[in-house]
Each structure stands twice: as C-alpha cells, then as structure tokens.
PDB file of C-alpha atoms in Angstrom:
ATOM      1  CA  UNK I  20     -37.047 -60.892  28.992  1.00  0.00           C
ATOM      2  CA  UNK I  21     -39.480 -60.362  26.249  1.00  0.00           C
ATOM      3  CA  UNK I  22     -38.753 -58.239  23.248  1.00  0.00           C
ATOM      4  CA  UNK I  23     -40.304 -55.110  24.549  1.00  0.00           C
ATOM      5  CA  UNK I  24     -37.782 -54.821  27.808  1.00  0.00           C
ATOM      6  CA  UNK I  25     -35.108 -55.358  25.420  1.00  0.00           C
ATOM      7  CA  UNK I  26     -36.175 -52.633  23.415  1.00  0.00           C
ATOM      8  CA  UNK I  27     -36.741 -50.344  26.067  1.00  0.00           C
ATOM      9  CA  UNK I  28     -33.422 -50.663  27.204  1.00  0.00           C
ATOM     10  CA  UNK I  29     -31.753 -50.243  23.868  1.00  0.00           C
ATOM     11  CA  UNK I  30     -33.665 -47.086  22.881  1.00  0.00           C
ATOM     12  CA  UNK I  31     -34.079 -45.363  26.277  1.00  0.00           C
ATOM     13  CA  UNK I  32     -31.338 -45.963  28.459  1.00  0.00           C
ATOM     14  CA  UNK I  33     -27.476 -44.500  28.090  1.00  0.00           C
ATOM     15  CA  UNK I  34     -25.576 -46.855  26.065  1.00  0.00           C
ATOM     16  CA  UNK I  35     -23.177 -47.728  28.805  1.00  0.00           C
ATOM     17  CA  UNK I  36     -26.132 -48.907  30.970  1.00  0.00           C
ATOM     18  CA  UNK I  37     -27.113 -52.040  28.993  1.00  0.00           C
ATOM     19  CA  UNK I  38     -25.604 -54.868  27.106  1.00  0.00           C
ATOM     20  CA  UNK I  39     -26.136 -54.948  23.453  1.00  0.00           C
ATOM     21  CA  UNK I  40     -28.783 -57.217  22.152  1.00  0.00           C
ATOM     22  CA  UNK I  41     -29.596 -57.135  18.409  1.00  0.00           C
ATOM     23  CA  UNK I  42     -32.628 -58.769  17.365  1.00  0.00           C
ATOM     24  CA  UNK I  43     -32.762 -60.797  13.863  1.00  0.00           C
ATOM     25  CA  UNK I  44     -36.524 -59.664  13.678  1.00  0.00           C
ATOM     26  CA  UNK I  45     -38.499 -56.517  12.891  1.00  0.00           C
ATOM     27  CA  UNK I  46     -39.639 -55.543  16.194  1.00  0.00           C
ATOM     28  CA  UNK I  47     -43.017 -54.218  17.189  1.00  0.00           C
ATOM     29  CA  UNK I  48     -44.660 -52.096  19.911  1.00  0.00           C
ATOM     30  CA  UNK I  49     -46.623 -53.184  21.638  1.00  0.00           C
ATOM     31  CA  UNK I  50     -44.907 -56.539  22.041  1.00  0.00           C
ATOM     32  CA  UNK I  51     -45.966 -60.103  22.143  1.00  0.00           C
ATOM     33  CA  UNK I  52     -45.665 -60.252  25.882  1.00  0.00           C
ATOM     34  CA  UNK I  53     -48.555 -57.534  26.379  1.00  0.00           C
ATOM     35  CA  UNK I  54     -51.810 -59.636  26.392  1.00  0.00           C
ATOM     36  CA  UNK I  55     -54.275 -57.098  25.267  1.00  0.00           C
ATOM     37  CA  UNK I  56     -54.626 -54.099  22.715  1.00  0.00           C
ATOM     38  CA  UNK I  57     -57.128 -51.420  22.292  1.00  0.00           C
ATOM     39  CA  UNK I  58     -59.626 -51.729  19.288  1.00  0.00           C
ATOM     40  CA  UNK I  59     -57.733 -48.572  17.791  1.00  0.00           C
ATOM     41  CA  UNK I  60     -54.306 -49.387  19.072  1.00  0.00           C
ATOM     42  CA  UNK I  61     -51.368 -47.918  17.232  1.00  0.00           C
ATOM     43  CA  UNK I  62     -48.331 -50.058  16.330  1.00  0.00           C
ATOM     44  CA  UNK I  63     -44.429 -49.140  15.711  1.00  0.00           C
ATOM     45  CA  UNK I  64     -42.222 -51.412  13.823  1.00  0.00           C
ATOM     46  CA  UNK I  65     -38.610 -50.992  13.414  1.00  0.00           C
ATOM     47  CA  UNK I  66     -35.308 -53.048  13.135  1.00  0.00           C
ATOM     48  CA  UNK I  67     -31.930 -52.940  15.056  1.00  0.00           C
ATOM     49  CA  UNK I  68     -30.094 -53.517  11.839  1.00  0.00           C
ATOM     50  CA  UNK I  69     -28.782 -50.304   9.946  1.00  0.00           C
ATOM     51  CA  UNK I  70     -29.043 -51.902   6.623  1.00  0.00           C
ATOM     52  CA  UNK I  71     -29.932 -55.436   5.203  1.00  0.00           C
ATOM     53  CA  UNK I  72     -33.044 -57.343   4.684  1.00  0.00           C
ATOM     54  CA  UNK I  73     -35.066 -56.068   7.761  1.00  0.00           C
ATOM     55  CA  UNK I  74     -34.877 -52.542   6.598  1.00  0.00           C
ATOM     56  CA  UNK I  75     -35.706 -53.680   2.922  1.00  0.00           C
ATOM     57  CA  UNK I  76     -38.929 -55.200   4.704  1.00  0.00           C
ATOM     58  CA  UNK I  77     -39.927 -52.048   6.381  1.00  0.00           C
ATOM     59  CA  UNK I  78     -39.751 -50.070   3.256  1.00  0.00           C
ATOM     60  CA  UNK I  79     -41.966 -52.571   1.499  1.00  0.00           C
ATOM     61  CA  UNK I  80     -44.799 -52.544   4.250  1.00  0.00           C
ATOM     62  CA  UNK I  81     -47.679 -50.400   2.897  1.00  0.00           C
ATOM     63  CA  UNK I  82     -46.460 -50.333  -0.669  1.00  0.00           C
ATOM     64  CA  UNK I  83     -45.445 -53.795  -2.061  1.00  0.00           C
ATOM     65  CA  UNK I  84     -45.962 -55.817   1.174  1.00  0.00           C
ATOM     66  CA  UNK I  85     -49.111 -55.715   3.292  1.00  0.00           C
ATOM     67  CA  UNK I  86     -49.451 -56.059   6.972  1.00  0.00           C
ATOM     68  CA  UNK I  87     -52.627 -56.844   8.621  1.00  0.00           C
ATOM     69  CA  UNK I  88     -54.211 -58.196  11.946  1.00  0.00           C
ATOM     70  CA  UNK I  89     -56.083 -61.583  11.484  1.00  0.00           C
ATOM     71  CA  UNK I  90     -58.689 -63.396  13.529  1.00  0.00           C
ATOM     72  CA  UNK I  91     -60.969 -66.315  13.003  1.00  0.00           C
ATOM     73  CA  UNK I  92     -63.822 -64.058  12.085  1.00  0.00           C
ATOM     74  CA  UNK I  93     -61.900 -61.002  11.096  1.00  0.00           C
ATOM     75  CA  UNK I  94     -59.068 -59.246   8.892  1.00  0.00           C
ATOM     76  CA  UNK I  95     -58.035 -55.857   9.138  1.00  0.00           C
ATOM     77  CA  UNK I  96     -55.311 -54.259   7.011  1.00  0.00           C
ATOM     78  CA  UNK I  97     -53.130 -51.182   8.541  1.00  0.00           C
ATOM     79  CA  UNK I  98     -52.752 -47.827   7.257  1.00  0.00           C
ATOM     80  CA  UNK I  99     -49.198 -45.977   7.652  1.00  0.00           C
ATOM     81  CA  UNK I 100     -49.384 -42.823   9.844  1.00  0.00           C
ATOM     82  CA  UNK I 101     -45.743 -42.023   9.724  1.00  0.00           C
ATOM     83  CA  UNK I 102     -42.594 -43.215   8.314  1.00  0.00           C
ATOM     84  CA  UNK I 103     -39.334 -41.809   9.733  1.00  0.00           C
ATOM     85  CA  UNK I 104     -35.598 -42.039   9.263  1.00  0.00           C
ATOM     86  CA  UNK I 105     -33.263 -41.593  12.030  1.00  0.00           C
ATOM     87  CA  UNK I 106     -29.861 -40.066  11.294  1.00  0.00           C
ATOM     88  CA  UNK I 107     -28.363 -43.344  10.563  1.00  0.00           C
ATOM     89  CA  UNK I 108     -30.875 -44.210   7.936  1.00  0.00           C
ATOM     90  CA  UNK I 109     -33.047 -46.754   9.978  1.00  0.00           C
ATOM     91  CA  UNK I 110     -36.646 -46.752   9.336  1.00  0.00           C
ATOM     92  CA  UNK I 111     -39.720 -46.723  11.520  1.00  0.00           C
ATOM     93  CA  UNK I 112     -43.140 -47.144  10.910  1.00  0.00           C
ATOM     94  CA  UNK I 113     -46.163 -45.992  12.837  1.00  0.00           C
ATOM     95  CA  UNK I 114     -49.271 -48.059  12.033  1.00  0.00           C
ATOM     96  CA  UNK I 115     -53.081 -48.161  12.907  1.00  0.00           C
ATOM     97  CA  UNK I 116     -55.799 -50.522  11.863  1.00  0.00           C
ATOM     98  CA  UNK I 117     -57.775 -48.972   8.970  1.00  0.00           C
ATOM     99  CA  UNK I 118     -60.804 -49.553  11.169  1.00  0.00           C
ATOM    100  CA  UNK I 119     -61.499 -50.567  14.813  1.00  0.00           C
ATOM    101  CA  UNK I 120     -60.911 -54.152  15.679  1.00  0.00           C
ATOM    102  CA  UNK I 121     -63.654 -56.555  17.012  1.00  0.00           C
ATOM    103  CA  UNK I 122     -63.682 -56.146  21.066  1.00  0.00           C
ATOM    104  CA  UNK I 123     -63.090 -59.681  22.534  1.00  0.00           C
ATOM    105  CA  UNK I 124     -61.481 -61.181  19.416  1.00  0.00           C
ATOM    106  CA  UNK I 125     -57.836 -62.473  19.525  1.00  0.00           C
ATOM    107  CA  UNK I 126     -55.848 -61.041  16.758  1.00  0.00           C
ATOM    108  CA  UNK I 127     -52.398 -62.209  15.251  1.00  0.00           C
ATOM    109  CA  UNK I 128     -50.115 -59.953  13.408  1.00  0.00           C
ATOM    110  CA  UNK I 129     -49.569 -61.223   9.658  1.00  0.00           C
ATOM    111  CA  UNK I 130     -47.483 -60.015   6.561  1.00  0.00           C
ATOM    112  CA  UNK I 131     -47.742 -60.963   2.964  1.00  0.00           C
ATOM    113  CA  UNK I 132     -46.545 -59.985  -0.375  1.00  0.00           C
ATOM    114  CA  UNK I 133     -48.694 -61.476  -3.190  1.00  0.00           C
ATOM    115  CA  UNK I 134     -49.155 -65.171  -2.159  1.00  0.00           C
ATOM    116  CA  UNK I 135     -45.963 -65.169   0.079  1.00  0.00           C
ATOM    117  CA  UNK I 136     -46.322 -65.342   3.524  1.00  0.00           C
ATOM    118  CA  UNK I 137     -43.800 -62.734   5.169  1.00  0.00           C
ATOM    119  CA  UNK I 138     -43.940 -64.507   8.896  1.00  0.00           C
ATOM    120  CA  UNK I 139     -40.102 -64.806   8.844  1.00  0.00           C
ATOM    121  CA  UNK I 140     -39.685 -61.036   9.301  1.00  0.00           C
ATOM    122  CA  UNK I 141     -40.997 -61.458  12.801  1.00  0.00           C
ATOM    123  CA  UNK I 142     -40.343 -63.585  15.911  1.00  0.00           C
ATOM    124  CA  UNK I 143     -42.311 -66.910  15.592  1.00  0.00           C
ATOM    125  CA  UNK I 144     -44.205 -68.860  18.463  1.00  0.00           C
ATOM    126  CA  UNK I 145     -41.963 -71.647  20.103  1.00  0.00           C
ATOM    127  CA  UNK I 146     -41.405 -74.608  17.592  1.00  0.00           C
ATOM    128  CA  UNK I 147     -44.685 -76.756  17.001  1.00  0.00           C
ATOM    129  CA  UNK I 148     -46.231 -78.342  14.301  1.00  0.00           C
ATOM    130  CA  UNK I 149     -49.159 -75.899  14.843  1.00  0.00           C
ATOM    131  CA  UNK I 150     -47.110 -72.735  14.863  1.00  0.00           C
ATOM    132  CA  UNK I 151     -45.354 -73.009  11.409  1.00  0.00           C
ATOM    133  CA  UNK I 152     -45.875 -69.922   9.131  1.00  0.00           C
ATOM    134  CA  UNK I 153     -47.082 -67.667  12.136  1.00  0.00           C
ATOM    135  CA  UNK I 154     -45.696 -64.853  13.905  1.00  0.00           C
ATOM    136  CA  UNK I 155     -45.591 -64.680  17.846  1.00  0.00           C
ATOM    137  CA  UNK I 156     -47.639 -61.366  18.021  1.00  0.00           C
ATOM    138  CA  UNK I 157     -51.116 -62.249  19.196  1.00  0.00           C
ATOM    139  CA  UNK I 158     -53.450 -59.727  21.340  1.00  0.00           C
ATOM    140  CA  UNK I 159     -56.942 -59.700  22.640  1.00  0.00           C
ATOM    141  CA  UNK I 160     -58.670 -56.752  21.615  1.00  0.00           C
ATOM    142  CA  UNK I 161     -60.744 -54.591  24.179  1.00  0.00           C
ATOM    143  CA  UNK I 162     -62.496 -51.341  23.953  1.00  0.00           C
ATOM    144  CA  UNK I 163     -60.782 -48.614  25.790  1.00  0.00           C
ATOM    145  CA  UNK I 164     -61.855 -45.245  24.910  1.00  0.00           C
ATOM    146  CA  UNK I 165     -59.188 -42.122  25.262  1.00  0.00           C
ATOM    147  CA  UNK I 166     -59.899 -38.905  24.087  1.00  0.00           C
ATOM    148  CA  UNK I 167     -57.444 -37.118  26.041  1.00  0.00           C
ATOM    149  CA  UNK I 168     -54.116 -36.392  24.829  1.00  0.00           C
ATOM    150  CA  UNK I 169     -50.938 -36.919  26.915  1.00  0.00           C
ATOM    151  CA  UNK I 170     -49.924 -34.304  28.983  1.00  0.00           C
ATOM    152  CA  UNK I 171     -46.423 -32.493  29.530  1.00  0.00           C
ATOM    153  CA  UNK I 172     -46.160 -31.601  32.938  1.00  0.00           C
ATOM    154  CA  UNK I 173     -43.388 -29.233  32.115  1.00  0.00           C
ATOM    155  CA  UNK I 174     -40.909 -28.442  29.318  1.00  0.00           C
ATOM    156  CA  UNK I 175     -38.071 -31.068  28.371  1.00  0.00           C
ATOM    157  CA  UNK I 176     -34.696 -29.878  29.617  1.00  0.00           C
ATOM    158  CA  UNK I 177     -31.021 -31.601  29.132  1.00  0.00           C
ATOM    159  CA  UNK I 178     -30.007 -33.537  31.933  1.00  0.00           C
ATOM    160  CA  UNK I 179     -26.669 -34.962  31.216  1.00  0.00           C
ATOM    161  CA  UNK I 180     -24.320 -35.073  28.114  1.00  0.00           C
ATOM    162  CA  UNK I 181     -21.554 -37.622  27.642  1.00  0.00           C
ATOM    163  CA  UNK I 182     -19.025 -37.969  24.708  1.00  0.00           C
ATOM    164  CA  UNK I 183     -16.020 -40.273  25.214  1.00  0.00           C
ATOM    165  CA  UNK I 184     -14.649 -43.521  24.169  1.00  0.00           C
ATOM    166  CA  UNK I 185     -12.819 -45.041  27.180  1.00  0.00           C
ATOM    167  CA  UNK I 186     -14.177 -48.121  28.883  1.00  0.00           C
ATOM    168  CA  UNK I 187     -17.173 -48.029  26.545  1.00  0.00           C
ATOM    169  CA  UNK I 188     -18.273 -45.598  23.797  1.00  0.00           C
ATOM    170  CA  UNK I 189     -20.923 -43.020  24.655  1.00  0.00           C
ATOM    171  CA  UNK I 190     -22.015 -40.101  22.591  1.00  0.00           C
ATOM    172  CA  UNK I 191     -25.491 -39.095  23.795  1.00  0.00           C
ATOM    173  CA  UNK I 192     -27.617 -36.746  25.751  1.00  0.00           C
ATOM    174  CA  UNK I 193     -30.250 -37.545  28.325  1.00  0.00           C
ATOM    175  CA  UNK I 194     -33.400 -35.196  28.439  1.00  0.00           C
ATOM    176  CA  UNK I 195     -36.190 -34.908  30.859  1.00  0.00           C
ATOM    177  CA  UNK I 196     -39.703 -36.332  29.565  1.00  0.00           C
ATOM    178  CA  UNK I 197     -42.222 -35.392  31.946  1.00  0.00           C
ATOM    179  CA  UNK I 198     -45.152 -36.759  30.226  1.00  0.00           C
ATOM    180  CA  UNK I 199     -48.516 -38.166  31.813  1.00  0.00           C
ATOM    181  CA  UNK I 200     -51.037 -40.306  30.091  1.00  0.00           C
ATOM    182  CA  UNK I 201     -53.685 -43.032  31.078  1.00  0.00           C
ATOM    183  CA  UNK I 202     -51.971 -45.366  28.812  1.00  0.00           C
ATOM    184  CA  UNK I 203     -48.634 -46.467  27.186  1.00  0.00           C
ATOM    185  CA  UNK I 204     -47.089 -43.843  24.857  1.00  0.00           C
ATOM    186  CA  UNK I 205     -44.284 -43.109  22.527  1.00  0.00           C
ATOM    187  CA  UNK I 206     -42.136 -40.302  22.059  1.00  0.00           C
ATOM    188  CA  UNK I 207     -41.368 -38.844  18.622  1.00  0.00           C
ATOM    189  CA  UNK I 208     -38.093 -36.746  18.424  1.00  0.00           C
ATOM    190  CA  UNK I 209     -37.236 -34.419  15.588  1.00  0.00           C
ATOM    191  CA  UNK I 210     -33.725 -33.161  15.495  1.00  0.00           C
ATOM    192  CA  UNK I 211     -32.168 -30.497  13.453  1.00  0.00           C
ATOM    193  CA  UNK I 212     -28.469 -29.213  13.228  1.00  0.00           C
ATOM    194  CA  UNK I 213     -28.653 -25.659  13.283  1.00  0.00           C
ATOM    195  CA  UNK I 214     -25.851 -24.943  10.764  1.00  0.00           C
ATOM    196  CA  UNK I 215     -26.158 -27.383   8.165  1.00  0.00           C
ATOM    197  CA  UNK I 216     -30.146 -28.000   8.684  1.00  0.00           C
ATOM    198  CA  UNK I 217     -29.645 -31.557   8.653  1.00  0.00           C
ATOM    199  CA  UNK I 218     -32.768 -32.962  10.191  1.00  0.00           C
ATOM    200  CA  UNK I 219     -34.115 -36.585  11.176  1.00  0.00           C
ATOM    201  CA  UNK I 220     -36.731 -38.017  13.407  1.00  0.00           C
ATOM    202  CA  UNK I 221     -36.988 -41.296  15.467  1.00  0.00           C
ATOM    203  CA  UNK I 222     -39.846 -42.729  17.795  1.00  0.00           C
ATOM    204  CA  UNK I 223     -38.632 -44.015  21.194  1.00  0.00           C
ATOM    205  CA  UNK I 224     -40.390 -46.158  23.987  1.00  0.00           C
ATOM    206  CA  UNK I 225     -39.918 -44.424  27.337  1.00  0.00           C
ATOM    207  CA  UNK I 226     -38.809 -46.665  30.331  1.00  0.00           C
ATOM    208  CA  UNK I 227     -41.357 -46.030  32.983  1.00  0.00           C
ATOM    209  CA  UNK I 228     -39.334 -47.202  35.932  1.00  0.00           C
ATOM    210  CA  UNK I 229     -37.284 -45.742  38.439  1.00  0.00           C
ATOM    211  CA  UNK I 230     -34.490 -44.281  37.705  1.00  0.00           C
ATOM    212  CA  UNK I 231     -35.171 -43.788  34.162  1.00  0.00           C
ATOM    213  CA  UNK I 232     -39.015 -42.551  34.575  1.00  0.00           C
ATOM    214  CA  UNK I 233     -39.728 -39.441  32.853  1.00  0.00           C
ATOM    215  CA  UNK I 234     -36.356 -39.398  30.989  1.00  0.00           C
ATOM    216  CA  UNK I 235     -35.347 -40.194  27.473  1.00  0.00           C
ATOM    217  CA  UNK I 236     -32.023 -40.719  25.559  1.00  0.00           C
ATOM    218  CA  UNK I 237     -30.871 -39.530  22.367  1.00  0.00           C
ATOM    219  CA  UNK I 238     -27.484 -40.350  20.848  1.00  0.00           C
ATOM    220  CA  UNK I 239     -24.963 -43.129  19.704  1.00  0.00           C
ATOM    221  CA  UNK I 240     -23.281 -45.749  21.794  1.00  0.00           C
ATOM    222  CA  UNK I 241     -21.286 -49.152  21.835  1.00  0.00           C
ATOM    223  CA  UNK I 242     -24.940 -50.810  20.979  1.00  0.00           C
ATOM    224  CA  UNK I 243     -25.788 -48.451  18.131  1.00  0.00           C
ATOM    225  CA  UNK I 244     -28.439 -45.474  18.446  1.00  0.00           C
ATOM    226  CA  UNK I 245     -30.279 -43.059  16.512  1.00  0.00           C
ATOM    227  CA  UNK I 246     -28.153 -39.715  16.084  1.00  0.00           C
ATOM    228  CA  UNK I 247     -24.210 -39.276  15.882  1.00  0.00           C
ATOM    229  CA  UNK I 248     -23.573 -35.791  17.439  1.00  0.00           C
ATOM    230  CA  UNK I 249     -20.676 -33.874  16.471  1.00  0.00           C
ATOM    231  CA  UNK I 250     -18.687 -32.396  19.291  1.00  0.00           C
ATOM    232  CA  UNK I 251     -19.922 -29.104  20.776  1.00  0.00           C
ATOM    233  CA  UNK I 252     -22.493 -28.349  17.741  1.00  0.00           C
ATOM    234  CA  UNK I 253     -25.679 -26.495  18.237  1.00  0.00           C
ATOM    235  CA  UNK I 254     -28.897 -28.710  17.772  1.00  0.00           C
ATOM    236  CA  UNK I 255     -32.650 -28.214  18.224  1.00  0.00           C
ATOM    237  CA  UNK I 256     -35.082 -30.970  19.082  1.00  0.00           C
ATOM    238  CA  UNK I 257     -38.804 -30.927  19.251  1.00  0.00           C
ATOM    239  CA  UNK I 258     -40.679 -33.507  21.349  1.00  0.00           C
ATOM    240  CA  UNK I 259     -44.125 -34.916  20.615  1.00  0.00           C
ATOM    241  CA  UNK I 260     -45.913 -37.698  22.686  1.00  0.00           C
ATOM    242  CA  UNK I 261     -48.272 -40.059  20.943  1.00  0.00           C
ATOM    243  CA  UNK I 262     -50.388 -42.184  23.100  1.00  0.00           C
ATOM    244  CA  UNK I 263     -51.717 -45.796  22.278  1.00  0.00           C
ATOM    245  CA  UNK I 264     -54.536 -44.985  20.060  1.00  0.00           C
ATOM    246  CA  UNK I 265     -52.822 -41.951  18.149  1.00  0.00           C
ATOM    247  CA  UNK I 266     -53.643 -38.838  20.479  1.00  0.00           C
ATOM    248  CA  UNK I 267     -50.731 -36.452  20.087  1.00  0.00           C
ATOM    249  CA  UNK I 268     -49.392 -33.459  22.154  1.00  0.00           C
ATOM    250  CA  UNK I 269     -46.210 -31.295  21.462  1.00  0.00           C
ATOM    251  CA  UNK I 270     -43.980 -30.225  24.095  1.00  0.00           C
ATOM    252  CA  UNK I 271     -44.256 -26.529  23.704  1.00  0.00           C
ATOM    253  CA  UNK I 272     -44.393 -24.230  20.675  1.00  0.00           C
ATOM    254  CA  UNK I 273     -40.692 -24.058  19.982  1.00  0.00           C
ATOM    255  CA  UNK I 274     -38.056 -26.629  19.984  1.00  0.00           C
ATOM    256  CA  UNK I 275     -35.246 -27.077  22.611  1.00  0.00           C
ATOM    257  CA  UNK I 276     -31.873 -25.565  21.611  1.00  0.00           C
ATOM    258  CA  UNK I 277     -28.966 -27.601  23.060  1.00  0.00           C
ATOM    259  CA  UNK I 278     -25.250 -28.022  22.355  1.00  0.00           C
ATOM    260  CA  UNK I 279     -24.197 -31.574  21.726  1.00  0.00           C
ATOM    261  CA  UNK I 280     -21.455 -32.944  24.192  1.00  0.00           C
ATOM    262  CA  UNK I 281     -17.745 -32.293  24.014  1.00  0.00           C
ATOM    263  CA  UNK I 282     -15.430 -34.942  23.117  1.00  0.00           C
ATOM    264  CA  UNK I 283     -13.365 -36.272  25.632  1.00  0.00           C
ATOM    265  CA  UNK I 284     -10.159 -37.888  24.596  1.00  0.00           C
ATOM    266  CA  UNK I 285      -9.068 -40.956  26.816  1.00  0.00           C
ATOM    267  CA  UNK I 286      -5.363 -41.993  27.808  1.00  0.00           C
ATOM    268  CA  UNK I 287      -4.034 -44.400  25.590  1.00  0.00           C
ATOM    269  CA  UNK I 288      -1.146 -45.359  28.017  1.00  0.00           C
ATOM    270  CA  UNK I 289      -2.455 -48.311  29.914  1.00  0.00           C
ATOM    271  CA  UNK I 290       0.814 -49.266  31.320  1.00  0.00           C
ATOM    272  CA  UNK I 291       0.799 -48.890  35.249  1.00  0.00           C
ATOM    273  CA  UNK I 292       3.478 -46.463  36.467  1.00  0.00           C
ATOM    274  CA  UNK I 293       6.491 -47.961  38.093  1.00  0.00           C
ATOM    275  CA  UNK I 294       7.778 -46.357  41.334  1.00  0.00           C
ATOM    276  CA  UNK I 295      11.112 -44.654  41.180  1.00  0.00           C
ATOM    277  CA  UNK I 296      14.088 -46.820  42.705  1.00  0.00           C
ATOM    278  CA  UNK I 297      15.080 -45.474  46.074  1.00  0.00           C
ATOM    279  CA  UNK I 298      18.958 -44.444  46.114  1.00  0.00           C
ATOM    280  CA  UNK I 299      20.532 -45.802  49.109  1.00  0.00           C
ATOM    281  CA  UNK I 300      23.418 -43.799  50.717  1.00  0.00           C
ATOM    282  CA  UNK I 301      26.733 -45.529  51.037  1.00  0.00           C
TER     283      UNK I 301
END
C-alpha cells in the first residue's frame, strides 16, 4: 500500500490497531498515489523519526534549503504556512505554493540546498536510468475552487481512553472528529497541560473509512505517536480543520478539557496456575 495509507494508519488509529511501519524518508501529504492536486494545494511534510537527518532536513526547508514544484514550463517555490512541534519534538511543515500552479501541467516535488539536489530526503521512483535524482511525488494540477471552510457538525468529544502496557503498549485518547468538507482535509490539534502549561501542536490526517470515520487519535503507542500523557492529568485540546487549499475552521470557541487515561498495571506473573493435588482417603 502506498505511503498515504500507512501514514493514515500511523497517525489516526489507536496504536494497538496497526503494525509498526517507519519510513526512511520525509513523508508528504498528499501522497504520490493521489494523481491530481489543486492549483492552490497545501502540503504537509513530516517524518516518523524523532531525531536524525530527516528532522534536520525538515528544519532547513524554507531557510537553508528550498522546496518547489517543477514542471517542463514552470517552477514554483513554496511558502511556509505553519511549523509545529509535537510533544516529542518532531517537526511538521505546512506549505503552499507561493502562487497558483498552471492548470493541466504535471508537477514534480523537488528540493535543493544551493547546488545540491536533496531528492534523497524523499521516496524515489522505481529504479531506472531515467529516474535518477528525482522524487516519486508527481501530480497533475487542476483548477478546483473552494471558498467554503470545513464545517464542524458538532463539538469533538472523548470516545475512549487507554493507558496500559500489557500485550501491547498504548497511552492514548480517541476523540470524535465530526467534520464535513468537499475536499480532503487535515486536523490541527493544539494540546496544553493545565497545571504546567506545557503545550504542543500536531497535524493529523483523518481516516475516512469505517469504523474510524469522524474519529481521531492522540497519544503514544508501540509504534510511536505525538503525545506522552501522564496518568490522570488534566489537559485541554483545541481542534482546527484545514482543507486542501488552506481554508480553516476551529471546533468551537474554547478548548475541550479532558483527563488523561489512568495507568493500568498488568500482572507480571505469566506462569499458569497448577491445579491443587487431590488428597485421596485411605
């Protein structure tokens, strides 16, 4: 399955519901398996690794390194709309071309630092002599106007809380995410610890299939995550939906206050109990 489905599983499902898949490249939304983008499309860049050269690359884009969309007749640089750090220090970049793309043209995602081609930060096409030095991310630009912001059908609510380290580790909260929009969208979550005032943000890609539709996950698990909740602490979270060309809508005027899950200690005695010997009467 292409990177988008792996990404959706990793960021939007409870940690014990998917196997661990870590990408050795910077990931991009929309993914390369999506054939078209809008002429004013927004893009999300992020990496699975909490540290290392991928995180270094993300920090350089928009400053020391440049990211742009290239076609045979056009080249359009990006502008950075948002830089966020989750609670683990992983960066995400929200980007948009600094002008509209040419409708009907096919664009490739490219990156450079001075004269150096930074294609190796991204997944490359299947090996061939013609694909050397290129990324796998290519789309056809289409005109698709969208003046309406996403609509929150109701306020998000806590659906489930889990904090255990038994068969698999999970420290997470599942929220309802009742958003309606004519295009694909992202959810930005801004979380704050009510006592320490520590705060962080992260973008997530909702899973729009049953049973996870209109739900979104936050926390930490065996496969990683974005927040390490402390047991039974008070937090607040603000949700914002961002559609494919950058229209935004907040979920209410005030953040949702919730308590993190209580840690459940699992038994370490894994030996099966032996039945007691029967005493026979002589």
